[in-house]
mmCIF file of C-alpha atoms in Angstrom:
data_model
loop_
_atom_site.group_PDB
_atom_site.id
_atom_site.type_symbol
_atom_site.label_atom_id
_atom_site.label_comp_id
_atom_site.label_asym_id
_atom_site.label_seq_id
_atom_site.Cartn_x
_atom_site.Cartn_y
_atom_site.Cartn_z
ATOM 1 C CA UNK P 10 23.592 50.924 -21.378
ATOM 2 C CA UNK P 11 19.938 50.632 -22.428
ATOM 3 C CA UNK P 12 18.207 53.683 -23.872
ATOM 4 C CA UNK P 13 15.054 54.696 -22.027
ATOM 5 C CA UNK P 14 12.077 55.378 -24.279
ATOM 6 C CA UNK P 15 8.870 56.997 -23.015
ATOM 7 C CA UNK P 16 6.148 55.824 -25.414
ATOM 8 C CA UNK P 17 2.504 56.870 -25.159
ATOM 9 C CA UNK P 18 -0.531 57.881 -27.211
ATOM 10 C CA UNK P 19 -1.962 61.352 -26.635
ATOM 11 C CA UNK P 20 -4.880 63.464 -27.818
ATOM 12 C CA UNK P 21 -4.297 66.758 -29.592
ATOM 13 C CA UNK P 22 -5.063 68.616 -26.349
ATOM 14 C CA UNK P 23 -2.620 66.590 -24.275
ATOM 15 C CA UNK P 24 -4.694 63.809 -22.678
ATOM 16 C CA UNK P 25 -3.583 60.179 -22.480
ATOM 17 C CA UNK P 26 -6.927 58.932 -21.129
ATOM 18 C CA UNK P 27 -10.495 60.137 -21.136
ATOM 19 C CA UNK P 28 -12.198 61.072 -17.860
ATOM 20 C CA UNK P 29 -12.662 58.509 -15.085
ATOM 21 C CA UNK P 30 -10.032 55.907 -15.993
ATOM 22 C CA UNK P 31 -10.079 52.869 -13.738
ATOM 23 C CA UNK P 32 -9.546 49.161 -13.308
ATOM 24 C CA UNK P 33 -12.258 48.209 -15.800
ATOM 25 C CA UNK P 34 -11.594 50.959 -18.338
ATOM 26 C CA UNK P 35 -7.958 52.023 -18.388
ATOM 27 C CA UNK P 36 -8.533 54.596 -21.123
ATOM 28 C CA UNK P 37 -11.450 56.203 -19.296
ATOM 29 C CA UNK P 38 -14.729 57.325 -20.792
ATOM 30 C CA UNK P 39 -14.454 57.535 -24.611
ATOM 31 C CA UNK P 40 -10.664 57.227 -24.327
ATOM 32 C CA UNK P 41 -10.498 54.591 -27.069
ATOM 33 C CA UNK P 42 -10.226 57.442 -29.597
ATOM 34 C CA UNK P 43 -6.736 58.194 -28.242
ATOM 35 C CA UNK P 44 -5.617 54.661 -29.164
ATOM 36 C CA UNK P 45 -7.495 54.441 -32.468
ATOM 37 C CA UNK P 46 -4.222 53.942 -34.340
ATOM 38 C CA UNK P 47 -3.645 50.731 -32.341
ATOM 39 C CA UNK P 48 -7.187 49.401 -32.635
ATOM 40 C CA UNK P 49 -7.265 50.144 -36.392
ATOM 41 C CA UNK P 50 -3.728 48.988 -37.126
ATOM 42 C CA UNK P 51 -4.969 46.012 -39.169
ATOM 43 C CA UNK P 52 -6.328 48.574 -41.667
ATOM 44 C CA UNK P 53 -3.171 50.720 -41.871
ATOM 45 C CA UNK P 54 0.159 49.150 -42.889
ATOM 46 C CA UNK P 55 2.108 52.105 -41.470
ATOM 47 C CA UNK P 56 0.398 51.949 -38.081
ATOM 48 C CA UNK P 57 0.822 48.174 -38.073
ATOM 49 C CA UNK P 58 4.548 48.437 -38.760
ATOM 50 C CA UNK P 59 4.976 50.947 -35.907
ATOM 51 C CA UNK P 60 3.016 48.730 -33.517
ATOM 52 C CA UNK P 61 4.981 45.607 -34.441
ATOM 53 C CA UNK P 62 8.343 47.374 -34.144
ATOM 54 C CA UNK P 63 7.377 48.800 -30.745
ATOM 55 C CA UNK P 64 6.304 45.366 -29.495
ATOM 56 C CA UNK P 65 9.585 43.698 -30.483
ATOM 57 C CA UNK P 66 12.047 46.369 -29.332
ATOM 58 C CA UNK P 67 11.991 46.441 -25.509
ATOM 59 C CA UNK P 68 14.178 44.379 -23.262
ATOM 60 C CA UNK P 69 12.124 45.604 -20.291
ATOM 61 C CA UNK P 70 9.061 47.746 -19.591
ATOM 62 C CA UNK P 71 8.189 50.168 -16.800
ATOM 63 C CA UNK P 72 4.613 51.082 -15.899
ATOM 64 C CA UNK P 73 2.848 52.840 -13.057
ATOM 65 C CA UNK P 74 0.442 51.258 -10.588
ATOM 66 C CA UNK P 75 -2.721 52.634 -12.202
ATOM 67 C CA UNK P 76 -1.678 51.135 -15.529
ATOM 68 C CA UNK P 77 -0.917 47.821 -13.833
ATOM 69 C CA UNK P 78 -4.287 47.790 -12.069
ATOM 70 C CA UNK P 79 -6.029 47.970 -15.448
ATOM 71 C CA UNK P 80 -3.632 45.473 -17.076
ATOM 72 C CA UNK P 81 -4.331 43.088 -14.167
ATOM 73 C CA UNK P 82 -8.069 43.753 -14.202
ATOM 74 C CA UNK P 83 -10.967 41.968 -15.906
ATOM 75 C CA UNK P 84 -10.450 43.737 -19.247
ATOM 76 C CA UNK P 85 -6.649 43.723 -19.120
ATOM 77 C CA UNK P 86 -3.915 41.541 -20.558
ATOM 78 C CA UNK P 87 -4.676 37.914 -21.331
ATOM 79 C CA UNK P 88 -3.661 35.203 -23.813
ATOM 80 C CA UNK P 89 -4.753 37.382 -26.760
ATOM 81 C CA UNK P 90 -4.085 40.965 -25.648
ATOM 82 C CA UNK P 91 -0.936 42.115 -23.890
ATOM 83 C CA UNK P 92 2.105 44.294 -24.378
ATOM 84 C CA UNK P 93 2.032 45.198 -28.066
ATOM 85 C CA UNK P 94 -1.784 44.900 -28.147
ATOM 86 C CA UNK P 95 -2.496 41.851 -30.343
ATOM 87 C CA UNK P 96 1.100 40.773 -30.873
ATOM 88 C CA UNK P 97 1.934 37.273 -29.592
ATOM 89 C CA UNK P 98 1.610 37.455 -25.814
ATOM 90 C CA UNK P 99 2.995 34.122 -24.672
ATOM 91 C CA UNK P 100 5.955 36.060 -23.298
ATOM 92 C CA UNK P 101 6.228 39.827 -22.952
ATOM 93 C CA UNK P 102 9.328 41.613 -21.658
ATOM 94 C CA UNK P 103 9.890 41.789 -17.899
ATOM 95 C CA UNK P 104 7.666 44.515 -16.465
ATOM 96 C CA UNK P 105 8.601 46.730 -13.516
ATOM 97 C CA UNK P 106 5.672 48.406 -11.772
ATOM 98 C CA UNK P 107 6.354 51.635 -9.876
ATOM 99 C CA UNK P 108 4.088 51.591 -6.829
ATOM 100 C CA UNK P 109 3.926 52.628 -3.183
ATOM 101 C CA UNK P 110 2.890 49.087 -2.217
ATOM 102 C CA UNK P 111 2.671 45.799 -4.084
ATOM 103 C CA UNK P 112 -0.871 44.515 -4.698
ATOM 104 C CA UNK P 113 -1.999 41.802 -2.302
ATOM 105 C CA UNK P 114 -3.312 39.229 -4.789
ATOM 106 C CA UNK P 115 -2.665 40.214 -8.418
ATOM 107 C CA UNK P 116 -4.012 38.053 -11.239
ATOM 108 C CA UNK P 117 -0.800 38.533 -13.227
ATOM 109 C CA UNK P 118 2.408 37.644 -11.441
ATOM 110 C CA UNK P 119 4.841 35.997 -13.860
ATOM 111 C CA UNK P 120 7.185 38.594 -15.331
ATOM 112 C CA UNK P 121 6.009 41.443 -13.097
ATOM 113 C CA UNK P 122 8.195 43.030 -10.406
ATOM 114 C CA UNK P 123 6.768 45.630 -8.028
ATOM 115 C CA UNK P 124 9.231 48.409 -7.207
ATOM 116 C CA UNK P 125 8.416 50.491 -4.129
ATOM 117 C CA UNK P 126 11.562 52.663 -4.105
ATOM 118 C CA UNK P 127 10.628 55.024 -6.927
ATOM 119 C CA UNK P 128 11.373 55.543 -10.603
ATOM 120 C CA UNK P 129 15.181 55.489 -10.208
ATOM 121 C CA UNK P 130 15.105 52.037 -8.632
ATOM 122 C CA UNK P 131 12.655 50.781 -11.257
ATOM 123 C CA UNK P 132 14.892 52.043 -14.053
ATOM 124 C CA UNK P 133 17.987 50.411 -12.560
ATOM 125 C CA UNK P 134 16.187 47.073 -12.267
ATOM 126 C CA UNK P 135 14.754 47.384 -15.785
ATOM 127 C CA UNK P 136 18.156 48.200 -17.281
ATOM 128 C CA UNK P 137 19.675 45.199 -15.523
ATOM 129 C CA UNK P 138 16.960 42.986 -17.005
ATOM 130 C CA UNK P 139 16.993 44.520 -20.500
ATOM 131 C CA UNK P 140 20.403 43.204 -21.488
ATOM 132 C CA UNK P 141 21.296 46.342 -23.440
ATOM 133 C CA UNK P 142 17.962 46.533 -25.273
ATOM 134 C CA UNK P 143 15.510 49.437 -24.884
ATOM 135 C CA UNK P 144 13.682 50.096 -21.650
ATOM 136 C CA UNK P 145 10.194 51.395 -22.487
ATOM 137 C CA UNK P 146 8.237 53.513 -20.030
ATOM 138 C CA UNK P 147 4.719 52.827 -21.298
ATOM 139 C CA UNK P 148 2.706 54.882 -18.861
ATOM 140 C CA UNK P 149 0.708 56.141 -17.373
ATOM 141 C CA UNK P 150 1.228 59.854 -17.407
ATOM 142 C CA UNK P 151 2.555 60.070 -13.851
ATOM 143 C CA UNK P 152 5.394 57.578 -14.276
ATOM 144 C CA UNK P 153 6.411 59.122 -17.619
ATOM 145 C CA UNK P 154 6.364 62.584 -16.035
ATOM 146 C CA UNK P 155 8.485 61.318 -13.123
ATOM 147 C CA UNK P 156 11.043 59.830 -15.514
ATOM 148 C CA UNK P 157 11.192 62.995 -17.634
ATOM 149 C CA UNK P 158 11.445 65.294 -14.620
ATOM 150 C CA UNK P 159 14.299 63.175 -13.230
ATOM 151 C CA UNK P 160 16.214 63.371 -16.527
ATOM 152 C CA UNK P 161 15.999 59.601 -17.062
ATOM 153 C CA UNK P 162 14.459 59.548 -20.565
ATOM 154 C CA UNK P 163 16.602 59.408 -23.724
ATOM 155 C CA UNK P 164 13.777 59.382 -26.261
ATOM 156 C CA UNK P 165 10.115 60.392 -26.259
ATOM 157 C CA UNK P 166 7.645 58.787 -28.666
ATOM 158 C CA UNK P 167 4.232 60.411 -28.872
ATOM 159 C CA UNK P 168 1.461 58.901 -30.977
ATOM 160 C CA UNK P 169 -0.618 62.050 -31.480
ATOM 161 C CA UNK P 170 -4.225 61.128 -32.175
ATOM 162 C CA UNK P 171 -6.577 63.405 -34.134
ATOM 163 C CA UNK P 172 -9.052 63.920 -31.289
ATOM 164 C CA UNK P 173 -9.688 66.697 -28.763
ATOM 165 C CA UNK P 174 -10.775 65.067 -25.493
ATOM 166 C CA UNK P 175 -11.504 68.117 -23.351
ATOM 167 C CA UNK P 176 -10.739 66.268 -20.112
ATOM 168 C CA UNK P 177 -9.049 63.187 -18.728
ATOM 169 C CA UNK P 178 -5.488 62.451 -17.613
ATOM 170 C CA UNK P 179 -3.000 64.964 -18.960
ATOM 171 C CA UNK P 180 0.582 64.232 -19.877
ATOM 172 C CA UNK P 181 3.367 66.532 -18.592
ATOM 173 C CA UNK P 182 1.423 67.954 -15.618
ATOM 174 C CA UNK P 183 4.192 66.870 -13.222
ATOM 175 C CA UNK P 184 7.025 68.268 -15.353
ATOM 176 C CA UNK P 185 7.730 71.719 -13.927
ATOM 177 C CA UNK P 186 11.032 72.541 -15.636
ATOM 178 C CA UNK P 187 11.928 72.976 -19.276
ATOM 179 C CA UNK P 188 12.870 69.789 -21.155
ATOM 180 C CA UNK P 189 14.638 70.426 -24.456
ATOM 181 C CA UNK P 190 13.830 68.022 -27.289
ATOM 182 C CA UNK P 191 15.119 67.445 -30.824
ATOM 183 C CA UNK P 192 12.603 66.030 -33.271
ATOM 184 C CA UNK P 193 14.120 62.992 -34.973
ATOM 185 C CA UNK P 194 11.233 61.306 -36.797
ATOM 186 C CA UNK P 195 7.662 61.915 -37.943
ATOM 187 C CA UNK P 196 5.323 59.376 -39.532
ATOM 188 C CA UNK P 197 1.846 60.561 -40.526
ATOM 189 C CA UNK P 198 -0.969 58.034 -40.934
ATOM 190 C CA UNK P 199 -4.750 58.487 -41.156
ATOM 191 C CA UNK P 200 -5.038 57.573 -37.455
ATOM 192 C CA UNK P 201 -2.095 59.360 -35.809
ATOM 193 C CA UNK P 202 1.021 61.436 -36.206
ATOM 194 C CA UNK P 203 3.852 59.379 -34.742
ATOM 195 C CA UNK P 204 6.448 61.749 -33.305
ATOM 196 C CA UNK P 205 9.904 60.818 -32.013
ATOM 197 C CA UNK P 206 12.035 63.241 -30.006
ATOM 198 C CA UNK P 207 15.522 62.897 -28.597
ATOM 199 C CA UNK P 208 15.717 64.355 -25.094
ATOM 200 C CA UNK P 209 18.635 66.792 -24.889
#
């Protein structure tokens, strides 16, 4: 059975976006600092290796509707930028979007499945599609929180960025019970501390 990996970048004070994220700016105002390790990966061999490994690993991806709306928007994924940032984007893994209702006329359709029955149904469909490879829950915060709260995550990867945002979209706000973790890996680069936890 596929392992489920929640993978997201976060500021030191727990934010995964800046304030006012939306269709045109998925990271919100000044939120690019949270993803600096990705945008600067061509200057850091360690960050680059982590990015490339993360892009190649998944057999399927889960995202929430807000993340999809940005990905589908004018500044979202295209022939040069997609899952894995600037990795080859001719074909990314199948993506399952957790949403209350499918969008009426999305720009991106090939490879995207809209799941309206919740995170459990999305995970089942993603595991079926992954063929035993990892299922990555890439965000946003709400869908990761839902997966953690439901006990569906095997591993949590946090790319902790050296920035204090002060406001934005927080991770873990929907998790209201203790989740025990075991730290299994730490990689420190100039742009981030890459933390991997096994979920007990």
